[in-house]
Amino acid sequence: MNDSSQKKSAGNFMVDVNLTMHDGGEETTRRVVGPSTVFSPAMTSVPASPFLAGPSSTPSTTLKTAPTTALVKAAAEPFVWDLSSAPTLPDLHPLERTAAFVPHVSSSEISRRISQILRERSIEACYEDDKAKVKCTTPDGVDFRIRLYRGRGEFHHGIIVEVQRRFGAAFSFHGDTYAILSAAEGKENQPCSSTSSTLPLVSDSDDESYSPNGVASLSTVSKMLVYRDHDSYLLALQTLAVITDAKNVGEKTAFAVSTELLQVESEVGSKIISLLVDRTVEDDIFKLRVMALTVIANAIQTVKGDISDMVREMLRPTLLQEMQGAHKNPRAAQMAARCVQFLLEGDHDVAEVHSVLQVALQAGQVRHAGLERQAQVCLDKIV
């Protein structure tokens, strides 16, 4: 287990994020190890507030559209896993209970099935052929691994597919695991819902008394953000993601919280946006930037894009950059596109936004269905 510390800075404010790695090296250490899976024998068949600085005297940074062709070409490269061979299952390797044995099917075919189901379920994936492994992140932020092994002895005629959860938790992860293992076995899966939340919808009458509590939650979140460690920031962002989403807390509460969060003088809002605009830390191991984008996307959607010009212009370059880099981080690009959907009206350069959305669309078509849908929604709004 490796411990590392990263510092994020913006303006005069320094965020010291302590990261505890559970995924270093060869990843032989598991956080949770279930009993060994037994297969049947083979059958013979954050910062000084960017808001408070006021409008910049220089024009806001905009993305050049000249290299768009090259970016589209990069985004269009297929991310289909074609694994020629899988390593033999090591001795004394305790398999997770979330594993399946697939007989008489090549590793190439199984890997193809897996990459297809990951795209359909909008699961971000990074493929490592040399380790027969995929690093994955669900739309809900659950980090997990998929590993392929060649069976030993009486199981030599098949491939073992193992799913290992590394970080995070969500109601939907059980369904993701089942879908991945079923796809590896060649079984048909039910179409994935476009939304990941399994929580019941909250009506306006249900949240009648919750609005004050929702706004008060921002004070609690502000206190969390004082502590400069990863866990505090993670909990703060998770809390904000819930209370800015009308599906979880109702429209009135979500609207009150979102409106307050997007105010120019909002202390919490300034810290969240600073996580987005500060790019001094390129390798965001725990995806705090994606979570911050999710919070901002929820808030902008809830207020239907009714935000100040200062906040709009502060976010615009970051949102376009995330969509241009969709082939590297489709989850972030999807959240950026959610924001753009409600900010298109009145944009000073819709042609620029259109070209970047095309990049995001093509990236989604090959590796992330959720991004594809969201980019298409935005493109349909551009006449």
mmCIF file of C-alpha atoms in Angstrom:
data_model
loop_
_atom_site.group_PDB
_atom_site.id
_atom_site.type_symbol
_atom_site.label_atom_id
_atom_site.label_comp_id
_atom_site.label_asym_id
_atom_site.label_seq_id
_atom_site.Cartn_x
_atom_site.Cartn_y
_atom_site.Cartn_z
ATOM 1 C CA MET A 1 0.000 0.000 0.000
ATOM 2 C CA ASN A 2 1.519 3.310 -1.063
ATOM 3 C CA ASP A 3 0.678 6.620 0.594
ATOM 4 C CA SER A 4 1.023 9.755 -1.398
ATOM 5 C CA SER A 5 0.140 13.410 -0.966
ATOM 6 C CA GLN A 6 -0.860 15.826 -3.680
ATOM 7 C CA LYS A 7 -1.359 19.576 -3.435
ATOM 8 C CA LYS A 8 -3.783 21.516 -5.535
ATOM 9 C CA SER A 9 -3.394 25.271 -5.733
ATOM 10 C CA ALA A 10 -5.459 28.086 -7.178
ATOM 11 C CA GLY A 11 -4.775 31.694 -6.449
ATOM 12 C CA ASN A 12 -3.715 32.077 -2.811
ATOM 13 C CA PHE A 13 -5.536 29.002 -1.571
ATOM 14 C CA MET A 14 -3.804 25.624 -1.250
ATOM 15 C CA VAL A 15 -5.638 22.328 -1.022
ATOM 16 C CA ASP A 16 -3.435 19.550 0.360
ATOM 17 C CA VAL A 17 -5.106 16.313 -0.626
ATOM 18 C CA ASN A 18 -3.728 13.220 1.088
ATOM 19 C CA LEU A 19 -4.286 10.170 -1.050
ATOM 20 C CA THR A 20 -4.101 6.619 0.194
ATOM 21 C CA MET A 21 -3.457 4.247 -2.655
ATOM 22 C CA HIS A 22 -5.138 0.850 -2.674
ATOM 23 C CA ASP A 23 -4.229 0.141 -6.247
ATOM 24 C CA GLY A 24 -0.469 0.351 -6.578
ATOM 25 C CA GLY A 25 1.976 -1.937 -8.256
ATOM 26 C CA GLU A 26 0.605 -5.276 -9.328
ATOM 27 C CA GLU A 27 -2.571 -4.795 -7.279
ATOM 28 C CA THR A 28 -2.124 -8.056 -5.407
ATOM 29 C CA THR A 29 -3.647 -6.669 -2.215
ATOM 30 C CA ARG A 30 -7.425 -6.655 -1.975
ATOM 31 C CA ARG A 31 -9.513 -4.565 0.351
ATOM 32 C CA VAL A 32 -12.090 -7.318 0.603
ATOM 33 C CA VAL A 33 -11.342 -10.946 -0.192
ATOM 34 C CA GLY A 34 -14.291 -13.254 -0.429
ATOM 35 C CA PRO A 35 -14.172 -17.031 -0.302
ATOM 36 C CA SER A 36 -12.605 -18.761 -3.258
ATOM 37 C CA THR A 37 -14.889 -19.286 -6.190
ATOM 38 C CA VAL A 38 -15.396 -22.943 -7.063
ATOM 39 C CA PHE A 39 -16.184 -23.914 -10.631
ATOM 40 C CA SER A 40 -17.731 -27.214 -11.669
ATOM 41 C CA PRO A 41 -15.455 -29.614 -13.577
ATOM 42 C CA ALA A 42 -15.536 -29.374 -17.338
ATOM 43 C CA MET A 43 -18.179 -31.241 -19.252
ATOM 44 C CA THR A 44 -17.026 -33.170 -22.264
ATOM 45 C CA SER A 45 -19.134 -30.900 -24.503
ATOM 46 C CA VAL A 46 -9.918 24.339 -3.774
ATOM 47 C CA PRO A 47 -8.854 28.207 -3.460
ATOM 48 C CA ALA A 48 -9.041 31.925 -3.022
ATOM 49 C CA SER A 49 -12.457 32.373 -4.509
ATOM 50 C CA PRO A 50 -12.302 32.756 -8.288
ATOM 51 C CA PHE A 51 -15.657 34.537 -8.027
ATOM 52 C CA LEU A 52 -14.427 37.231 -5.666
ATOM 53 C CA ALA A 53 -11.594 38.194 -8.013
ATOM 54 C CA GLY A 54 -14.198 39.823 -10.273
ATOM 55 C CA PRO A 55 -14.277 39.828 -14.072
ATOM 56 C CA SER A 56 -10.920 39.535 -15.789
ATOM 57 C CA SER A 57 -9.657 42.495 -17.736
ATOM 58 C CA THR A 58 -8.403 40.145 -20.426
ATOM 59 C CA PRO A 59 -10.616 38.055 -22.688
ATOM 60 C CA SER A 60 -11.485 34.620 -21.347
ATOM 61 C CA THR A 61 -9.463 31.771 -22.788
ATOM 62 C CA THR A 62 -11.159 30.058 -25.696
ATOM 63 C CA LEU A 63 -10.258 26.876 -27.512
ATOM 64 C CA LYS A 64 -8.916 27.064 -31.013
ATOM 65 C CA THR A 65 -10.924 25.067 -33.502
ATOM 66 C CA ALA A 66 -8.092 24.526 -35.993
ATOM 67 C CA PRO A 67 -6.893 21.188 -34.544
ATOM 68 C CA THR A 68 -10.430 19.791 -34.290
ATOM 69 C CA THR A 69 -9.876 17.359 -37.190
ATOM 70 C CA ALA A 70 -6.942 15.727 -35.448
ATOM 71 C CA LEU A 71 -8.898 15.510 -32.197
ATOM 72 C CA VAL A 72 -11.851 13.884 -33.929
ATOM 73 C CA LYS A 73 -9.532 11.349 -35.485
ATOM 74 C CA ALA A 74 -8.061 10.506 -32.063
ATOM 75 C CA ALA A 75 -11.507 10.222 -30.502
ATOM 76 C CA ALA A 76 -12.713 7.955 -33.305
ATOM 77 C CA GLU A 77 -10.019 5.330 -32.728
ATOM 78 C CA PRO A 78 -11.809 2.159 -31.601
ATOM 79 C CA PHE A 79 -11.461 1.136 -27.970
ATOM 80 C CA VAL A 80 -12.366 -2.504 -28.493
ATOM 81 C CA TRP A 81 -10.472 -4.903 -26.284
ATOM 82 C CA ASP A 82 -8.826 -7.613 -28.372
ATOM 83 C CA LEU A 83 -6.842 -9.769 -25.963
ATOM 84 C CA SER A 84 -4.858 -12.434 -27.819
ATOM 85 C CA SER A 85 -4.132 -14.527 -24.717
ATOM 86 C CA ALA A 86 -4.696 -14.538 -20.967
ATOM 87 C CA PRO A 87 -2.173 -15.564 -18.287
ATOM 88 C CA THR A 88 -2.725 -18.785 -16.397
ATOM 89 C CA LEU A 89 -4.433 -18.387 -13.019
ATOM 90 C CA PRO A 90 -1.621 -18.127 -10.419
ATOM 91 C CA ASP A 91 -1.289 -20.705 -7.675
ATOM 92 C CA LEU A 92 -2.940 -19.763 -4.377
ATOM 93 C CA HIS A 93 -4.863 -16.946 -6.032
ATOM 94 C CA PRO A 94 -8.123 -16.440 -4.066
ATOM 95 C CA LEU A 95 -10.758 -15.551 -6.647
ATOM 96 C CA GLU A 96 -13.507 -13.122 -5.768
ATOM 97 C CA ARG A 97 -17.049 -14.460 -5.605
ATOM 98 C CA THR A 98 -17.738 -12.123 -8.522
ATOM 99 C CA ALA A 99 -16.028 -14.387 -11.046
ATOM 100 C CA ALA A 100 -17.221 -16.629 -13.866
ATOM 101 C CA PHE A 101 -15.729 -19.486 -15.868
ATOM 102 C CA VAL A 102 -16.337 -19.345 -19.626
ATOM 103 C CA PRO A 103 -15.482 -22.648 -21.347
ATOM 104 C CA HIS A 104 -14.468 -23.162 -24.970
ATOM 105 C CA VAL A 105 -14.324 -19.448 -25.841
ATOM 106 C CA SER A 106 -11.172 -17.548 -26.794
ATOM 107 C CA SER A 107 -9.844 -14.662 -24.740
ATOM 108 C CA SER A 108 -10.187 -12.482 -27.838
ATOM 109 C CA GLU A 109 -13.935 -13.100 -28.076
ATOM 110 C CA ILE A 110 -14.497 -12.672 -24.339
ATOM 111 C CA SER A 111 -12.549 -9.408 -24.285
ATOM 112 C CA ARG A 112 -14.611 -8.142 -27.220
ATOM 113 C CA ARG A 113 -17.828 -8.925 -25.336
ATOM 114 C CA ILE A 114 -16.552 -7.135 -22.240
ATOM 115 C CA SER A 115 -15.558 -3.959 -24.067
ATOM 116 C CA GLN A 116 -18.981 -3.863 -25.712
ATOM 117 C CA ILE A 117 -20.906 -4.134 -22.441
ATOM 118 C CA LEU A 118 -18.683 -1.512 -20.799
ATOM 119 C CA ARG A 119 -19.512 0.967 -23.557
ATOM 120 C CA GLU A 120 -23.225 0.166 -23.403
ATOM 121 C CA ARG A 121 -23.297 0.781 -19.642
ATOM 122 C CA SER A 122 -21.184 3.960 -19.935
ATOM 123 C CA ILE A 123 -18.406 2.498 -17.809
ATOM 124 C CA GLU A 124 -15.076 4.234 -18.328
ATOM 125 C CA ALA A 125 -12.373 1.698 -19.159
ATOM 126 C CA CYS A 126 -8.585 1.642 -19.479
ATOM 127 C CA TYR A 127 -7.300 -1.556 -21.079
ATOM 128 C CA GLU A 128 -3.970 -3.196 -20.198
ATOM 129 C CA ASP A 129 -3.253 -6.100 -22.526
ATOM 130 C CA ASP A 130 0.039 -7.056 -20.845
ATOM 131 C CA LYS A 131 -1.833 -7.745 -17.591
ATOM 132 C CA ALA A 132 -5.105 -8.948 -19.178
ATOM 133 C CA LYS A 133 -6.816 -6.312 -17.074
ATOM 134 C CA VAL A 134 -9.268 -3.425 -17.421
ATOM 135 C CA LYS A 135 -9.393 -0.504 -14.991
ATOM 136 C CA CYS A 136 -13.004 0.655 -14.807
ATOM 137 C CA THR A 137 -15.075 3.434 -13.274
ATOM 138 C CA THR A 138 -18.870 3.380 -13.248
ATOM 139 C CA PRO A 139 -21.022 6.498 -13.759
ATOM 140 C CA ASP A 140 -21.550 6.447 -9.974
ATOM 141 C CA GLY A 141 -17.796 6.607 -9.350
ATOM 142 C CA VAL A 142 -17.209 2.983 -8.312
ATOM 143 C CA ASP A 143 -13.662 1.954 -9.195
ATOM 144 C CA PHE A 144 -13.159 -1.703 -10.110
ATOM 145 C CA ARG A 145 -11.006 -4.087 -12.130
ATOM 146 C CA ILE A 146 -11.743 -6.860 -14.589
ATOM 147 C CA ARG A 147 -9.120 -9.588 -14.957
ATOM 148 C CA LEU A 148 -8.939 -12.527 -17.329
ATOM 149 C CA TYR A 149 -7.102 -15.780 -16.565
ATOM 150 C CA ARG A 150 -6.599 -19.050 -18.403
ATOM 151 C CA GLY A 151 -7.831 -21.924 -16.255
ATOM 152 C CA ARG A 152 -5.472 -24.607 -14.931
ATOM 153 C CA GLY A 153 -5.755 -28.381 -14.957
ATOM 154 C CA GLU A 154 -9.315 -29.505 -15.568
ATOM 155 C CA PHE A 155 -10.260 -25.896 -16.338
ATOM 156 C CA HIS A 156 -7.607 -25.423 -19.021
ATOM 157 C CA HIS A 157 -10.293 -25.291 -21.711
ATOM 158 C CA GLY A 158 -11.733 -21.952 -20.634
ATOM 159 C CA ILE A 159 -11.201 -18.408 -19.392
ATOM 160 C CA ILE A 160 -11.902 -17.090 -15.898
ATOM 161 C CA VAL A 161 -13.344 -13.566 -15.717
ATOM 162 C CA GLU A 162 -12.979 -11.872 -12.334
ATOM 163 C CA VAL A 163 -14.464 -8.533 -11.206
ATOM 164 C CA GLN A 164 -12.750 -6.816 -8.255
ATOM 165 C CA ARG A 165 -14.235 -3.745 -6.590
ATOM 166 C CA ARG A 166 -11.486 -1.392 -5.446
ATOM 167 C CA PHE A 167 -13.122 1.827 -4.290
ATOM 168 C CA GLY A 168 -16.580 3.296 -3.844
ATOM 169 C CA ALA A 169 -20.061 1.848 -3.505
ATOM 170 C CA ALA A 170 -23.358 2.237 -5.333
ATOM 171 C CA PHE A 171 -26.690 0.470 -5.647
ATOM 172 C CA SER A 172 -26.061 -0.004 -9.348
ATOM 173 C CA PHE A 173 -22.714 -1.804 -9.019
ATOM 174 C CA HIS A 174 -24.300 -5.204 -8.435
ATOM 175 C CA GLY A 175 -26.156 -4.811 -11.713
ATOM 176 C CA ASP A 176 -22.966 -3.749 -13.487
ATOM 177 C CA THR A 177 -21.118 -6.812 -12.216
ATOM 178 C CA TYR A 178 -23.924 -9.152 -13.250
ATOM 179 C CA ALA A 179 -24.086 -7.564 -16.703
ATOM 180 C CA ILE A 180 -20.324 -7.863 -17.244
ATOM 181 C CA LEU A 181 -20.149 -11.523 -16.238
ATOM 182 C CA SER A 182 -23.265 -12.352 -18.257
ATOM 183 C CA ALA A 183 -21.825 -10.626 -21.315
ATOM 184 C CA ALA A 184 -18.549 -12.523 -20.918
ATOM 185 C CA GLU A 185 -20.545 -15.766 -20.944
ATOM 186 C CA GLY A 186 -22.332 -14.690 -24.112
ATOM 187 C CA LYS A 187 -25.704 -14.093 -22.467
ATOM 188 C CA GLU A 188 -27.959 -11.237 -23.527
ATOM 189 C CA ASN A 189 -28.403 -8.358 -21.094
ATOM 190 C CA GLN A 190 -31.370 -6.076 -20.631
ATOM 191 C CA PRO A 191 -30.774 -2.606 -22.096
ATOM 192 C CA CYS A 192 -29.132 -0.319 -19.558
ATOM 193 C CA SER A 193 -31.188 2.590 -18.271
ATOM 194 C CA SER A 194 -29.879 6.025 -19.208
ATOM 195 C CA THR A 195 -29.869 6.957 -15.529
ATOM 196 C CA SER A 196 -27.843 5.206 -12.874
ATOM 197 C CA SER A 197 -29.849 6.223 -9.842
ATOM 198 C CA THR A 198 -32.121 3.621 -8.307
ATOM 199 C CA LEU A 199 -33.528 5.958 -5.665
ATOM 200 C CA PRO A 200 -37.258 6.733 -5.817
ATOM 201 C CA LEU A 201 -38.288 10.125 -7.148
ATOM 202 C CA VAL A 202 -39.181 12.751 -4.573
ATOM 203 C CA SER A 203 -42.237 14.896 -5.267
ATOM 204 C CA ASP A 204 -42.626 18.572 -4.410
ATOM 205 C CA SER A 205 -45.041 17.696 -1.608
ATOM 206 C CA ASP A 206 -42.496 15.289 -0.132
ATOM 207 C CA ASP A 207 -39.741 17.902 0.108
ATOM 208 C CA GLU A 208 -41.939 20.739 1.381
ATOM 209 C CA SER A 209 -40.130 20.844 4.702
ATOM 210 C CA TYR A 210 -36.636 20.002 3.459
ATOM 211 C CA SER A 211 -35.611 23.187 1.636
ATOM 212 C CA PRO A 212 -34.161 24.969 4.705
ATOM 213 C CA ASN A 213 -32.248 21.837 5.664
ATOM 214 C CA GLY A 214 -30.876 21.540 2.146
ATOM 215 C CA VAL A 215 -29.436 25.064 2.177
ATOM 216 C CA ALA A 216 -28.131 24.504 5.703
ATOM 217 C CA SER A 217 -26.248 21.493 4.344
ATOM 218 C CA LEU A 218 -24.015 23.908 2.425
ATOM 219 C CA SER A 219 -22.701 25.156 5.761
ATOM 220 C CA THR A 220 -21.810 21.592 6.714
ATOM 221 C CA VAL A 221 -20.136 21.050 3.349
ATOM 222 C CA SER A 222 -18.140 24.256 3.825
ATOM 223 C CA LYS A 223 -16.759 22.881 7.092
ATOM 224 C CA MET A 224 -15.807 19.621 5.357
ATOM 225 C CA LEU A 225 -13.826 21.548 2.753
ATOM 226 C CA VAL A 226 -11.730 23.200 5.473
ATOM 227 C CA TYR A 227 -10.008 19.865 6.117
ATOM 228 C CA ARG A 228 -7.419 19.429 3.395
ATOM 229 C CA ASP A 229 -7.627 15.705 2.906
ATOM 230 C CA HIS A 230 -9.152 13.468 0.277
ATOM 231 C CA ASP A 231 -11.825 11.875 2.461
ATOM 232 C CA SER A 232 -13.281 15.239 3.490
ATOM 233 C CA TYR A 233 -13.417 16.471 -0.091
ATOM 234 C CA LEU A 234 -14.916 13.191 -1.248
ATOM 235 C CA LEU A 235 -17.665 13.306 1.385
ATOM 236 C CA ALA A 236 -18.366 16.968 0.609
ATOM 237 C CA LEU A 237 -18.722 16.295 -3.114
ATOM 238 C CA GLN A 238 -20.899 13.241 -2.519
ATOM 239 C CA THR A 239 -23.173 15.317 -0.285
ATOM 240 C CA LEU A 240 -23.425 18.083 -2.874
ATOM 241 C CA ALA A 241 -24.155 15.602 -5.642
ATOM 242 C CA VAL A 242 -27.163 14.380 -3.662
ATOM 243 C CA ILE A 243 -28.622 17.712 -2.542
ATOM 244 C CA THR A 244 -28.333 19.318 -5.997
ATOM 245 C CA ASP A 245 -30.249 16.470 -7.648
ATOM 246 C CA ALA A 246 -34.035 16.852 -7.685
ATOM 247 C CA LYS A 247 -34.465 13.081 -8.068
ATOM 248 C CA ASN A 248 -32.957 12.639 -4.611
ATOM 249 C CA VAL A 249 -34.231 15.604 -2.568
ATOM 250 C CA GLY A 250 -37.073 17.088 -4.601
ATOM 251 C CA GLU A 251 -37.207 20.115 -6.877
ATOM 252 C CA LYS A 252 -37.574 22.811 -4.212
ATOM 253 C CA THR A 253 -34.634 21.684 -2.123
ATOM 254 C CA ALA A 254 -32.416 21.045 -5.137
ATOM 255 C CA PHE A 255 -33.286 24.447 -6.613
ATOM 256 C CA ALA A 256 -32.569 26.293 -3.363
ATOM 257 C CA VAL A 257 -29.211 24.564 -2.902
ATOM 258 C CA SER A 258 -28.196 24.907 -6.559
ATOM 259 C CA THR A 259 -29.097 28.595 -6.661
ATOM 260 C CA GLU A 260 -27.044 29.286 -3.554
ATOM 261 C CA LEU A 261 -24.118 27.188 -4.816
ATOM 262 C CA LEU A 262 -23.884 29.087 -8.113
ATOM 263 C CA GLN A 263 -23.959 32.558 -6.569
ATOM 264 C CA VAL A 264 -20.855 34.645 -7.273
ATOM 265 C CA GLU A 265 -20.207 35.093 -3.546
ATOM 266 C CA SER A 266 -20.711 31.401 -2.646
ATOM 267 C CA GLU A 267 -17.737 30.112 -0.658
ATOM 268 C CA VAL A 268 -18.584 26.478 -1.378
ATOM 269 C CA GLY A 269 -19.262 27.142 -5.037
ATOM 270 C CA SER A 270 -15.925 28.906 -5.478
ATOM 271 C CA LYS A 271 -14.040 25.953 -4.004
ATOM 272 C CA ILE A 272 -15.858 23.449 -6.200
ATOM 273 C CA ILE A 273 -15.237 25.455 -9.351
ATOM 274 C CA SER A 274 -11.583 25.852 -8.371
ATOM 275 C CA LEU A 275 -11.250 22.067 -8.520
ATOM 276 C CA LEU A 276 -12.274 22.387 -12.167
ATOM 277 C CA VAL A 277 -10.324 25.418 -13.343
ATOM 278 C CA ASP A 278 -7.096 24.514 -11.507
ATOM 279 C CA ARG A 279 -5.192 22.073 -13.714
ATOM 280 C CA THR A 280 -1.937 21.999 -11.770
ATOM 281 C CA VAL A 281 -2.644 18.385 -10.843
ATOM 282 C CA GLU A 282 -3.128 16.457 -14.069
ATOM 283 C CA ASP A 283 -3.429 12.980 -12.587
ATOM 284 C CA ASP A 284 -6.560 13.132 -10.442
ATOM 285 C CA ILE A 285 -6.308 9.635 -9.026
ATOM 286 C CA PHE A 286 -9.597 9.646 -7.160
ATOM 287 C CA LYS A 287 -11.585 11.526 -9.830
ATOM 288 C CA LEU A 288 -12.422 14.508 -7.634
ATOM 289 C CA ARG A 289 -12.653 16.679 -10.743
ATOM 290 C CA VAL A 290 -15.287 14.405 -12.250
ATOM 291 C CA MET A 291 -17.293 14.534 -9.035
ATOM 292 C CA ALA A 292 -17.008 18.330 -8.981
ATOM 293 C CA LEU A 293 -18.231 18.409 -12.586
ATOM 294 C CA THR A 294 -21.180 16.239 -11.578
ATOM 295 C CA VAL A 295 -22.127 18.678 -8.819
ATOM 296 C CA ILE A 296 -21.921 21.670 -11.169
ATOM 297 C CA ALA A 297 -23.867 19.791 -13.867
ATOM 298 C CA ASN A 298 -26.609 18.931 -11.369
ATOM 299 C CA ALA A 299 -26.816 22.535 -10.202
ATOM 300 C CA ILE A 300 -26.864 24.068 -13.692
ATOM 301 C CA GLN A 301 -29.516 21.602 -14.825
ATOM 302 C CA THR A 302 -31.635 22.320 -11.746
ATOM 303 C CA VAL A 303 -31.591 26.096 -12.332
ATOM 304 C CA LYS A 304 -31.973 25.507 -16.098
ATOM 305 C CA GLY A 305 -28.828 27.429 -16.958
ATOM 306 C CA ASP A 306 -29.846 30.599 -15.117
ATOM 307 C CA ILE A 307 -26.400 31.615 -13.849
ATOM 308 C CA SER A 308 -24.379 34.827 -13.885
ATOM 309 C CA ASP A 309 -22.239 35.746 -16.891
ATOM 310 C CA MET A 310 -19.171 35.695 -14.649
ATOM 311 C CA VAL A 311 -19.721 32.086 -13.623
ATOM 312 C CA ARG A 312 -20.607 31.120 -17.191
ATOM 313 C CA GLU A 313 -17.397 32.584 -18.632
ATOM 314 C CA MET A 314 -15.332 31.074 -15.835
ATOM 315 C CA LEU A 315 -16.661 27.588 -16.577
ATOM 316 C CA ARG A 316 -16.752 27.762 -20.371
ATOM 317 C CA PRO A 317 -13.048 27.065 -21.170
ATOM 318 C CA THR A 318 -12.950 24.142 -18.739
ATOM 319 C CA LEU A 319 -16.137 22.582 -20.131
ATOM 320 C CA LEU A 320 -14.840 22.783 -23.697
ATOM 321 C CA GLN A 321 -11.475 21.325 -22.708
ATOM 322 C CA GLU A 322 -13.153 18.382 -21.000
ATOM 323 C CA MET A 323 -15.185 17.639 -24.140
ATOM 324 C CA GLN A 324 -12.138 17.976 -26.382
ATOM 325 C CA GLY A 325 -10.413 15.402 -24.188
ATOM 326 C CA ALA A 326 -13.378 13.028 -24.312
ATOM 327 C CA HIS A 327 -11.255 10.178 -25.641
ATOM 328 C CA LYS A 328 -9.183 10.349 -22.430
ATOM 329 C CA ASN A 329 -11.941 10.912 -19.873
ATOM 330 C CA PRO A 330 -15.448 10.256 -21.215
ATOM 331 C CA ARG A 331 -17.084 10.581 -17.785
ATOM 332 C CA ALA A 332 -15.781 14.118 -17.378
ATOM 333 C CA ALA A 333 -16.797 14.933 -20.952
ATOM 334 C CA GLN A 334 -20.333 13.686 -20.301
ATOM 335 C CA MET A 335 -20.692 15.896 -17.224
ATOM 336 C CA ALA A 336 -19.291 18.856 -19.166
ATOM 337 C CA ALA A 337 -21.829 18.235 -21.930
ATOM 338 C CA ARG A 338 -24.621 18.190 -19.334
ATOM 339 C CA CYS A 339 -23.547 21.690 -18.323
ATOM 340 C CA VAL A 340 -23.272 22.878 -21.924
ATOM 341 C CA GLN A 341 -26.793 21.655 -22.699
ATOM 342 C CA PHE A 342 -28.211 24.420 -20.496
ATOM 343 C CA LEU A 343 -25.637 27.071 -21.417
ATOM 344 C CA LEU A 344 -25.889 26.948 -25.212
ATOM 345 C CA GLU A 345 -28.419 29.745 -25.428
ATOM 346 C CA GLY A 346 -26.566 33.040 -25.513
ATOM 347 C CA ASP A 347 -23.115 31.502 -26.027
ATOM 348 C CA HIS A 348 -20.808 33.893 -27.890
ATOM 349 C CA ASP A 349 -19.307 31.205 -30.176
ATOM 350 C CA VAL A 350 -21.742 28.362 -30.834
ATOM 351 C CA ALA A 351 -19.655 27.160 -33.792
ATOM 352 C CA GLU A 352 -16.759 26.456 -31.433
ATOM 353 C CA VAL A 353 -19.021 24.540 -29.076
ATOM 354 C CA HIS A 354 -20.457 22.574 -32.007
ATOM 355 C CA SER A 355 -17.035 21.403 -33.181
ATOM 356 C CA VAL A 356 -16.056 20.232 -29.694
ATOM 357 C CA LEU A 357 -19.377 18.432 -29.262
ATOM 358 C CA GLN A 358 -18.602 16.505 -32.452
ATOM 359 C CA VAL A 359 -15.394 15.290 -30.819
ATOM 360 C CA ALA A 360 -17.324 14.187 -27.739
ATOM 361 C CA LEU A 361 -19.988 12.491 -29.851
ATOM 362 C CA GLN A 362 -17.484 10.359 -31.739
ATOM 363 C CA ALA A 363 -15.666 9.429 -28.537
ATOM 364 C CA GLY A 364 -18.978 8.331 -27.058
ATOM 365 C CA GLN A 365 -19.874 6.293 -30.124
ATOM 366 C CA VAL A 366 -16.853 4.062 -29.666
ATOM 367 C CA ARG A 367 -16.541 3.765 -25.885
ATOM 368 C CA HIS A 368 -19.232 5.505 -23.788
ATOM 369 C CA ALA A 369 -22.938 5.373 -24.616
ATOM 370 C CA GLY A 370 -23.857 7.965 -21.992
ATOM 371 C CA LEU A 371 -21.502 10.509 -23.520
ATOM 372 C CA GLU A 372 -22.846 9.734 -26.983
ATOM 373 C CA ARG A 373 -26.440 10.380 -25.855
ATOM 374 C CA GLN A 374 -25.573 13.581 -24.020
ATOM 375 C CA ALA A 375 -23.488 15.024 -26.866
ATOM 376 C CA GLN A 376 -26.299 14.267 -29.313
ATOM 377 C CA VAL A 377 -28.809 16.064 -27.084
ATOM 378 C CA CYS A 378 -26.603 19.159 -27.184
ATOM 379 C CA LEU A 379 -26.052 18.958 -30.940
ATOM 380 C CA ASP A 380 -29.796 18.653 -31.510
ATOM 381 C CA LYS A 381 -30.263 21.983 -29.708
ATOM 382 C CA ILE A 382 -27.920 23.759 -32.129
ATOM 383 C CA VAL A 383 -29.885 24.829 -35.195
#
